[in-house]
XYZ file of C-alpha atoms in Angstrom:
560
model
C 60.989 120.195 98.495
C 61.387 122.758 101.178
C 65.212 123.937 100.130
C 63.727 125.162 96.348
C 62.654 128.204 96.016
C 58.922 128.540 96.271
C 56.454 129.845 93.558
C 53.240 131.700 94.101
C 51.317 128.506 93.006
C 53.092 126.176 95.154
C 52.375 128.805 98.042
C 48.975 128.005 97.235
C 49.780 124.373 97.425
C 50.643 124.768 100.607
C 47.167 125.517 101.994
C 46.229 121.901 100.423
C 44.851 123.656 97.567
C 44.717 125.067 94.084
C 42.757 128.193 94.039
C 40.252 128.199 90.616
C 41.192 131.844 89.343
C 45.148 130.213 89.554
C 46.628 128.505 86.329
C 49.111 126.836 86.211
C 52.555 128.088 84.501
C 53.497 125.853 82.602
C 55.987 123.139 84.806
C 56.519 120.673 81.824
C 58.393 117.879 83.594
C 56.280 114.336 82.821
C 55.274 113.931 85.851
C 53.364 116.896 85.310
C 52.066 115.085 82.520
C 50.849 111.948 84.400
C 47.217 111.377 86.088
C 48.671 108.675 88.259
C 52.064 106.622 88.405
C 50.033 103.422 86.565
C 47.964 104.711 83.691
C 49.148 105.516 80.345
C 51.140 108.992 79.598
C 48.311 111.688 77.618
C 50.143 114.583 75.345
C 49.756 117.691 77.500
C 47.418 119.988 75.228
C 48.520 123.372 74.005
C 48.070 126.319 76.353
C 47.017 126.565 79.737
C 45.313 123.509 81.946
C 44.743 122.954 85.361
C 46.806 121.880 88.044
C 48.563 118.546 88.777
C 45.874 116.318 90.543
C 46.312 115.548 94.412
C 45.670 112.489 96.019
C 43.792 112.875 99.666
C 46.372 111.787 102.609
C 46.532 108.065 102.970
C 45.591 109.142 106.606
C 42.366 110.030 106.083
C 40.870 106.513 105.642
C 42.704 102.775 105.849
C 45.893 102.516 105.105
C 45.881 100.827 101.430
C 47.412 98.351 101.710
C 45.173 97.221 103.969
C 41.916 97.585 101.690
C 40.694 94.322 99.565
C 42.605 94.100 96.695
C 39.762 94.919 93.294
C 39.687 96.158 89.515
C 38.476 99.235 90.605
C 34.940 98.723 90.213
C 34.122 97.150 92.951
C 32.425 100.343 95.162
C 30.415 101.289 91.806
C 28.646 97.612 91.649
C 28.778 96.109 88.121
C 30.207 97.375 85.174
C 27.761 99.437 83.405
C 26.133 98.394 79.667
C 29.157 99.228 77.229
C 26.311 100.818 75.192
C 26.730 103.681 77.660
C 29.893 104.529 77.230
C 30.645 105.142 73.385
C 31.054 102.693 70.627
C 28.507 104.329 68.408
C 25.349 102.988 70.073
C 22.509 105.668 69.278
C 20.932 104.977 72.950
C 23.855 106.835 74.521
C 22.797 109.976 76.893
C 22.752 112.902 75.060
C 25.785 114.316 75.980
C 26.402 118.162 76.876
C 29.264 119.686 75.469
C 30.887 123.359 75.119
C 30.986 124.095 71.625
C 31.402 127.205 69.767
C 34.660 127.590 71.931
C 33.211 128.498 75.204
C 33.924 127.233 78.482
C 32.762 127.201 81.694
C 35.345 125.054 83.475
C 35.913 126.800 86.509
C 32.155 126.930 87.339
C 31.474 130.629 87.909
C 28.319 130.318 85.019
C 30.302 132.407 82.328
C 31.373 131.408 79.269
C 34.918 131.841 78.262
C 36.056 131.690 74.290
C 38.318 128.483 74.383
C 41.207 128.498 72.226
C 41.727 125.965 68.898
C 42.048 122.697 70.688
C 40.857 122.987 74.317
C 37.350 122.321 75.448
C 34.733 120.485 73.113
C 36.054 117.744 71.320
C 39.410 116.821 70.737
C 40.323 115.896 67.508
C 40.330 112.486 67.009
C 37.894 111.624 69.936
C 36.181 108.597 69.804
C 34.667 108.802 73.586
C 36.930 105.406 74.328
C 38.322 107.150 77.357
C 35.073 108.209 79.050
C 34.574 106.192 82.500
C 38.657 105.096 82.575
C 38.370 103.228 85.903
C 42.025 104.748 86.709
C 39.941 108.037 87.775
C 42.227 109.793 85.276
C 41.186 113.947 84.475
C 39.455 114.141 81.168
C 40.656 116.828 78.854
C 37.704 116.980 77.217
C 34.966 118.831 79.571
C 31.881 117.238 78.419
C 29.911 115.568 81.132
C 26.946 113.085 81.082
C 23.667 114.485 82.583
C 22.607 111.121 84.279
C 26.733 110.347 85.129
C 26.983 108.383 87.691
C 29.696 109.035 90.354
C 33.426 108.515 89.355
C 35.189 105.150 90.979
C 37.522 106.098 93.741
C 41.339 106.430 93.473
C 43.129 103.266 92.936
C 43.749 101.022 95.953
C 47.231 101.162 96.009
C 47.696 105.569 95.776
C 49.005 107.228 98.716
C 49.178 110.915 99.487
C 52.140 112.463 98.157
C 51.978 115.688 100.276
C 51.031 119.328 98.512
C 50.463 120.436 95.734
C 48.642 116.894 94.535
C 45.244 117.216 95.100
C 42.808 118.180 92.029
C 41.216 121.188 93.518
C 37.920 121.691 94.943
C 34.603 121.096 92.398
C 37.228 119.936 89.730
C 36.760 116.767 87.696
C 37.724 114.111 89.710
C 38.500 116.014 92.648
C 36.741 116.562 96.253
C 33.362 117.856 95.415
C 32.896 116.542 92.581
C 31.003 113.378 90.997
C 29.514 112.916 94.779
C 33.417 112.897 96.106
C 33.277 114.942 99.789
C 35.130 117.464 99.738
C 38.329 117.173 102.290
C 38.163 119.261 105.202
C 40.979 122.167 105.021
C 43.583 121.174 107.274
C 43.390 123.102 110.828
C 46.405 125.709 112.180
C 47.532 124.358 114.979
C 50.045 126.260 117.706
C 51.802 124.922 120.184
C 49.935 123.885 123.393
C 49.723 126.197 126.300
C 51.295 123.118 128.706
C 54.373 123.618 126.397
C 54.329 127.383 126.341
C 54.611 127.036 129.804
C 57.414 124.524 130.602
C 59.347 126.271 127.403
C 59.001 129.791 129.859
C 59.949 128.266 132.433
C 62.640 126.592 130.906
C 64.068 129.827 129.759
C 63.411 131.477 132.980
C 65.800 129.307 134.562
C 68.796 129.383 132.084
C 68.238 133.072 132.343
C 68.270 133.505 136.041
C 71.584 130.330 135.540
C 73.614 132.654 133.150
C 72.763 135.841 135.167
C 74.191 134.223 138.502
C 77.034 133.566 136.562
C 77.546 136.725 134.525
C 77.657 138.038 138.199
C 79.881 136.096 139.784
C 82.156 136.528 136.431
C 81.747 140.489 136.528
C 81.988 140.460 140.568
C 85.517 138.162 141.273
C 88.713 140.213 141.525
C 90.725 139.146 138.423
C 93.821 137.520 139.644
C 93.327 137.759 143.566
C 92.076 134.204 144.048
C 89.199 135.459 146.407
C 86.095 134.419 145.998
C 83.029 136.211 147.439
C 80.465 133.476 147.607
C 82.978 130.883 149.049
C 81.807 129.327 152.422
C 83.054 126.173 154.401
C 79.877 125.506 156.409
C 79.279 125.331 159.439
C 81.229 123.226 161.946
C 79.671 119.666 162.896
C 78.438 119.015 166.007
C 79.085 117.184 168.580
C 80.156 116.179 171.913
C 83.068 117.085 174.575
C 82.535 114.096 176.764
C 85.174 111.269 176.503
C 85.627 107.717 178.368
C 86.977 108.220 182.239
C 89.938 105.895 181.160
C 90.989 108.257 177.807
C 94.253 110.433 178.054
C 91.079 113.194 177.367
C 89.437 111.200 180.257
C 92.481 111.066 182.541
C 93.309 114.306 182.323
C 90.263 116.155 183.294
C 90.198 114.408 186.434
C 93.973 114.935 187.390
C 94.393 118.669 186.354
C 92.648 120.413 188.886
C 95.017 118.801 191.095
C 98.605 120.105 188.966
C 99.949 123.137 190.232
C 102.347 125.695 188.721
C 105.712 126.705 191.035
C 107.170 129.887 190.504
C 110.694 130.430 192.496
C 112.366 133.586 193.384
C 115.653 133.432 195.117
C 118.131 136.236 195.552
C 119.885 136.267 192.373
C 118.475 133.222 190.689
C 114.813 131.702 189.452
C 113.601 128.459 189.077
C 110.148 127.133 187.876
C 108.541 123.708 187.448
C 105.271 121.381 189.013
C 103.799 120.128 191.546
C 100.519 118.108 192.816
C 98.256 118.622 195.863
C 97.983 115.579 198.113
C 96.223 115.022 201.573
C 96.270 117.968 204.001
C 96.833 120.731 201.550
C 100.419 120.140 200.806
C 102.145 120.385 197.224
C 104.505 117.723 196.167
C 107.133 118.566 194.314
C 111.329 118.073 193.305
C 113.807 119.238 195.622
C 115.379 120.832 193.333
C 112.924 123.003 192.031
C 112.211 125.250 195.518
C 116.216 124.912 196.503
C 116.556 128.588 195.002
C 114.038 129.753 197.520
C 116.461 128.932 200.706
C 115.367 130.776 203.759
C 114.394 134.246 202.248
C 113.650 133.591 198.884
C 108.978 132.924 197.799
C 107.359 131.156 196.045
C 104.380 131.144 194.378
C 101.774 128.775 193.487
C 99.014 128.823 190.727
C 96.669 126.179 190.627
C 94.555 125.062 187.199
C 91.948 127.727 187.656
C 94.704 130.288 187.379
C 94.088 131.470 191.179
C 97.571 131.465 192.716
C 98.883 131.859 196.187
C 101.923 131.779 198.100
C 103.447 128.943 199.606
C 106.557 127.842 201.533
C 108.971 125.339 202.111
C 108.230 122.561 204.519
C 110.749 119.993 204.076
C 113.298 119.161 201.242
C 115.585 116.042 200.771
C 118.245 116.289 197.981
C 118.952 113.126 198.309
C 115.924 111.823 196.706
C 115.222 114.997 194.852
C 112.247 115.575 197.003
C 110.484 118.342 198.716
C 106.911 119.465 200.398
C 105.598 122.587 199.976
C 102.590 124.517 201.796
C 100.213 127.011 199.945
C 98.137 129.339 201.915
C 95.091 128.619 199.738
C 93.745 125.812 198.075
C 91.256 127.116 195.937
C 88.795 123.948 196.570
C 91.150 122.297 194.575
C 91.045 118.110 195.066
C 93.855 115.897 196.104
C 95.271 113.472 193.457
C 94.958 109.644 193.850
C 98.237 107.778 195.298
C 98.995 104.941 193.565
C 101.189 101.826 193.727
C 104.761 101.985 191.408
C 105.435 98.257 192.460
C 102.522 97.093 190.231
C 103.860 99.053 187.228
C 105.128 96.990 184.371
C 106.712 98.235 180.921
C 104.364 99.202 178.203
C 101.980 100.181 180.657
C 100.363 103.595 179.342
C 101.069 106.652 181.450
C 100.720 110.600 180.960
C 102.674 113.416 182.241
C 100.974 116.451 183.456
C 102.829 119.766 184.271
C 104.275 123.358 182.925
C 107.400 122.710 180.749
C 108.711 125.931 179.764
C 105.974 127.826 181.794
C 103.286 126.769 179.672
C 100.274 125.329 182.615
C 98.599 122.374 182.540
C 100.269 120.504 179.677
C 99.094 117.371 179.122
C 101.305 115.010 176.963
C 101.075 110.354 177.144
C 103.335 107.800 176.739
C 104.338 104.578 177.730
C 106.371 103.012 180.431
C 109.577 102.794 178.316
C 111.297 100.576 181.715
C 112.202 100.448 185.224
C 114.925 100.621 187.873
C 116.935 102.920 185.609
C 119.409 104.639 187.856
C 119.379 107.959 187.342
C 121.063 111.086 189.336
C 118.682 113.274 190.606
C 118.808 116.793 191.577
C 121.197 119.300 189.335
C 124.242 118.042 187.637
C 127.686 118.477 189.402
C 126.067 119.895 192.627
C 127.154 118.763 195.792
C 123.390 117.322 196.624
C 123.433 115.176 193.164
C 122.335 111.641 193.851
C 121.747 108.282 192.384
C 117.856 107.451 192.117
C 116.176 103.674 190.461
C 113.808 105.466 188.359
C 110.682 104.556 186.138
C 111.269 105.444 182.388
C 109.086 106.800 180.265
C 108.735 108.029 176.772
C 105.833 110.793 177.798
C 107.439 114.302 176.640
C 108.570 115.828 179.757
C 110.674 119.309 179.332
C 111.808 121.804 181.453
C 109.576 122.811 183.727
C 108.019 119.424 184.221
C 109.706 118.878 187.265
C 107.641 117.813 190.484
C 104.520 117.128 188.008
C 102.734 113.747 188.482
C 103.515 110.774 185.842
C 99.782 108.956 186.002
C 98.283 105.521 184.851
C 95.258 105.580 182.996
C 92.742 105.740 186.245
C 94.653 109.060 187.244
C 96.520 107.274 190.318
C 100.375 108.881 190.611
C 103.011 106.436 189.694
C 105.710 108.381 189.546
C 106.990 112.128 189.849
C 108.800 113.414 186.864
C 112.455 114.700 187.788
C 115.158 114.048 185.098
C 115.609 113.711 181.161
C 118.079 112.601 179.307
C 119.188 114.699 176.110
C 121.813 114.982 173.526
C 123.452 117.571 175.199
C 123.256 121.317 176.197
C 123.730 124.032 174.364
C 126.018 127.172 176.137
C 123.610 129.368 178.302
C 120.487 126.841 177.727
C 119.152 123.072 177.930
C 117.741 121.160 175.357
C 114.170 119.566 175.144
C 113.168 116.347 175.365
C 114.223 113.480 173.183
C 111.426 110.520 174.739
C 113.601 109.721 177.668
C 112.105 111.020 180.793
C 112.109 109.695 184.352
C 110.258 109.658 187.383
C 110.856 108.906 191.062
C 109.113 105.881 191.690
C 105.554 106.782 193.981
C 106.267 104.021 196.716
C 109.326 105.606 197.419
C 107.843 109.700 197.313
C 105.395 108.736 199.541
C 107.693 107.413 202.243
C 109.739 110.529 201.534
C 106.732 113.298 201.415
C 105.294 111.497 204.762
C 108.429 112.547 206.847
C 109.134 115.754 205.284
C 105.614 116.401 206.768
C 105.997 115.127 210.051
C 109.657 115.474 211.177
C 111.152 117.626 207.849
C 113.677 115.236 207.688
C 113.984 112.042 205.168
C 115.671 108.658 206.152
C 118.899 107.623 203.886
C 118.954 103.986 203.612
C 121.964 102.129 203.763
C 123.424 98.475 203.805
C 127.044 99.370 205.040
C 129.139 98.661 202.573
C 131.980 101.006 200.417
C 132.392 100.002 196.522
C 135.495 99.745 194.643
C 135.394 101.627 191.527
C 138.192 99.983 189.694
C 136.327 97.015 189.469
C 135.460 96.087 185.606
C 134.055 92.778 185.526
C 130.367 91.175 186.502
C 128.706 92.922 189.183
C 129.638 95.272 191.942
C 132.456 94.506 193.814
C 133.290 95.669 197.688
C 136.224 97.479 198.647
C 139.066 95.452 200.138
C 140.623 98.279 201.598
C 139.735 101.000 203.641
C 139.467 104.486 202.151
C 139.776 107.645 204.165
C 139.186 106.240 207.380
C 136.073 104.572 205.898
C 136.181 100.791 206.491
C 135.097 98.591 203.029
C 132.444 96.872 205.822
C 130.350 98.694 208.327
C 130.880 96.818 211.847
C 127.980 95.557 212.786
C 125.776 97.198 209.573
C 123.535 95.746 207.763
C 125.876 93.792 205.437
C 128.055 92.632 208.098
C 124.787 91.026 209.579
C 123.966 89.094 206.481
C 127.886 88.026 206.498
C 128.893 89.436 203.644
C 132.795 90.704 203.347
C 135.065 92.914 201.678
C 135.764 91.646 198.097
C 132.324 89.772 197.604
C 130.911 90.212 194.210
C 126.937 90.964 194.326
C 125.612 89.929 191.113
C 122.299 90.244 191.887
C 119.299 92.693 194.033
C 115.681 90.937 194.300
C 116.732 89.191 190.481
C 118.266 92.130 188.841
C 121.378 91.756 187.585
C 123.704 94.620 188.569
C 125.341 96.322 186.143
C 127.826 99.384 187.786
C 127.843 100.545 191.224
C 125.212 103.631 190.568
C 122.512 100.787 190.000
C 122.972 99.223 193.288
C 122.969 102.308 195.537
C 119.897 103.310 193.157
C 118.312 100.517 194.238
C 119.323 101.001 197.969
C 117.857 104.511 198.626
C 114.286 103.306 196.437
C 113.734 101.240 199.600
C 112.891 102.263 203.061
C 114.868 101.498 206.125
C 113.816 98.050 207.562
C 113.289 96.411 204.010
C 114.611 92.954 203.509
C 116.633 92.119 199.853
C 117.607 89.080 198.604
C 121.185 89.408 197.355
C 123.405 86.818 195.219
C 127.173 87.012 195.439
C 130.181 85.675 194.484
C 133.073 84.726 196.436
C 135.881 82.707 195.672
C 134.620 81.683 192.210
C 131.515 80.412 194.923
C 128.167 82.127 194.239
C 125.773 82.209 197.851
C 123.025 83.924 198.653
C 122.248 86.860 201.637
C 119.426 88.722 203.031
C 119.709 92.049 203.764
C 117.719 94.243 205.723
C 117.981 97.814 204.909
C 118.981 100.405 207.236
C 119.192 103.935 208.029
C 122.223 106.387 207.788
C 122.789 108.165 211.156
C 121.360 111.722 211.029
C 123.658 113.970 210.880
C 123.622 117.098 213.344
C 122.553 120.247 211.788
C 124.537 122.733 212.309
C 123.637 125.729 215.067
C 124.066 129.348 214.813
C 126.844 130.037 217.412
């Protein structure tokens, strides 16, 4: 067993052998005392004897239980003549025997004095054991000449590791009686495709736990940096997007967005604008109204060129105005489009420079339309009532005069008013996704004779409201107020027959709500329009159309 502690013999064992100068010390267990796990039990003689026999490895020929089953005898032919073998026939072989106590058992050729009781006879011996088919070590050394050789090992022995073979040239084992000898086993190491994969194997751990021993000895204790962290590189890709994205959409429209800068006298203004045909900048009245007659302004375009510009026509009324830069910049026109075909939900994006910051770009949608607002600055003598397209686009200060676009980059609207919570002292607040826009239809009419005359129609229908009235509707004056009479003669509504105290209830299908709606609708269209009005009169509703007209100019005043 490999956890007893190992003798010098059993050392010897190891090698598969018993060297022939080695006795054996004396292990008296029985099974030291046994030829083989069948035969019968001998007395172990008196004084020293050789080694515990060894079976050769069931490896080295068939396994036995595969062998044909036999008594032993069957690879020596027939049993030999009994007559051979003892029983007191006087034909036996003359045996040879070592008498007069000498030996020569470990066949070196010298004699060795033999104590009382080993070698030679034993006492008692009748020769009954000679040729025991069991293969079983005689104790008594005498050998026929003419011997043939011993049987084999039973069928059924198997190898039962060191230390069990008989060794070399002794009775019964390899070498003698004709039994070959069994070939000392072979050192074998390991092979060199295993020393290899083993180094490499180790080389790798090695260079594993050194990486890590670094990393370990290199990272700041407690900083939570880490030297050999890295995100990558950034993926690629591309800048283009679809024409009708807000991405889309707004490269096309912001080369056209302009920047307004104000300076007049004591006060400042900023806000946006957008370059139409000609070279002129659109933009809110209200914006340039600092500038007056002395004040300048200055223009910066999306390439951040800027120039100077000035006023060419303003109307507070509609919170419009035209400006002229000296310089373009090759910047393109923007796209006119159509505010009548605009519907709610339809998407839109505002373009401008809320709080000074150019060429912001934020979307919404249509949120609704024909929302009267007042336009221009609140509690100013120019303040006015506009029908304006809602949105829910984030539109600050700053945005004013900036175009409101669809999603082909035609101008729908231009932004002019929020709505907000309130204002805080000595500031405004931002926007809270109500912004509104003059309707395009009605800029363009506007812009058009800024350019050409500098002067904007009003439209009108004739007709004073009375603002005590609380029911359904907008109701007409009754009576005249300062000198003004609650039916123009001759206007508009006078033409269509309408009279003071008729109810409208209704412009082109909207239902009126307060007064402010129905002169927002009013000044939206342009003198020489025709409306479709419902009203009530004497619990009778009837139905009017009304062509709109325009307010007579009024002279400018002269320097005397």
């Amino acid at each position: 067993m490999t956890d007893d502690a190992r003798t010098s013999h059993e050392a010897h064992d190891a090698e598969g052998r018993t060297p022939s100068d080695f006795t054996d010390g004396g292990h008296g267990t029985p099974e030291s005392r046994r030829a083989d796990s069948s035969g019968p039990e001998f007395p172990r003689p008196d004084g020293p004897e050789f080694s515990r026999p060894e079976f050769l490895p069931a490896g080295e020929g068939p396994f036995p239980a595969e062998r044909p089953r036999d008594d032993g005898w069957s690879q020596l032919g027939a049993p030999p003549d009994p007559a051979r073998w003892g029983g007191g026939r006087q034909d036996q072989p003359e045996l040879l025997r070592h008498d007069d106590r000498h030996d020569d058992r470990y066949g070196d050729g010298r004699d060795r004095d033999v104590p009382p009781g080993e070698g030679g006879r034993e006492p008692g011996f009748t020769g009954e054991h000679w040729g025991d088919p069991s293969g079983r070590p005689r104790y008594d050394t005498a050998v026929f000449a003419s011997q043939p050789a011993p049987p084999p090992p039973p069928a059924q022995a198997f190898g039962m590791g060191p230390g069990w073979a008989p060794p070399p040239g002794s009775p019964g084992g390899p070498g003698s009686f004709g039994v070959p000898a069994a070939p000392a086993p072979v050192r074998r190491g390991p092979r060199t495709t295993t020393l290899v994969v083993l180094a490499l194997m180790i080389a790798l751990l090695a260079s594993t736990l050194g990486s890590v021993g670094t990393y370990l000895l290199t990272k700041p204790a407690g900083s939570g940096r880490d030297p050999s962290f890295s995100l990558g590189g950034a993926p690629t890709g591309s800048n283009v997007r679809p024409p009708e994205s807000v991405a889309g959409v707004a490269s096309k429209v912001l080369p056209s967005v302009v920047s307004l800068a104000v300076e007049g006298g004591a006060s400042s203004s900023t806000g946006s604008g957008f370059l139409i045909k000609g070279g002129y900048v659109v933009t809110n009245n209200h914006v340039v109204a600092n500038a007056g007659t002395t004040g300048q302004i200055q223009i910066q375009f999306n390439n951040r060129k800027s120039t100077s510009a000035i006023v060419v026509g303003t109307d507070p009324e509609s919170d419009l105005a035209v400006v002229k830069p000296a310089e373009t910049f090759g910047a393109p026109e923007i796209t006119l489009g159509n505010s009548d075909n605009v519907v709610v939900g339809d998407p839109v994006i505002a373009i401008g420079s809320p709080l000074g910051l150019t060429g912001t770009v934020t979307s919404g949608i249509v949120s609704s339309l024909n929302r009267p607002v007042q336009a221009g600055e609140e509690n100013s003598s120019e303040a006015t009532w506009l029908s304006a397209v809602q949105t829910d686009a984030a539109i600050n200060p700053g945005n004013s005069g900036g175009p409101l676009v669809n999603v082909n980059g035609e101008v729908i609207g231009v932004n002019s008013a929020i709505a907000t919570l309130g204002r805080s002292v000595g500031g405004q607040s931002g926007s809270i996704g109500l912004g509104f826009a003059i309707p395009v239809n009605h800029a363009r009419r506007v812009a058009q004779e800024l350019i050409t005359t500098g002067k904007a129609k009003k439209s009108r229908i004739g007709v004073a409201i009375d603002p005590t009235y609380q029911g359904v509707g907008v109701r007409i004056a009754t009576e005249p107020r300062q000198g003004t009479q609650p039916v123009e003669p001759n206007g508009p509504a006078a033409q269509a027959g309408l009279k003071p105290g008729d109810v409208i209830l209704e412009v082109e299908g909207v239902v009126l709500q307060d007064g402010n709606e129905l002169i927002a609708m009013i000044r939206n269209r342009a003198p020489g329009e025709k409306l479709s009005i419902k009203y009530q009169r004497g619990g009778q509703e009837s139905t009017a159309t009304v062509t709109v007209g325009a307010a007579p100019e009024q002279p400018s005043p002269k320097p005397s």
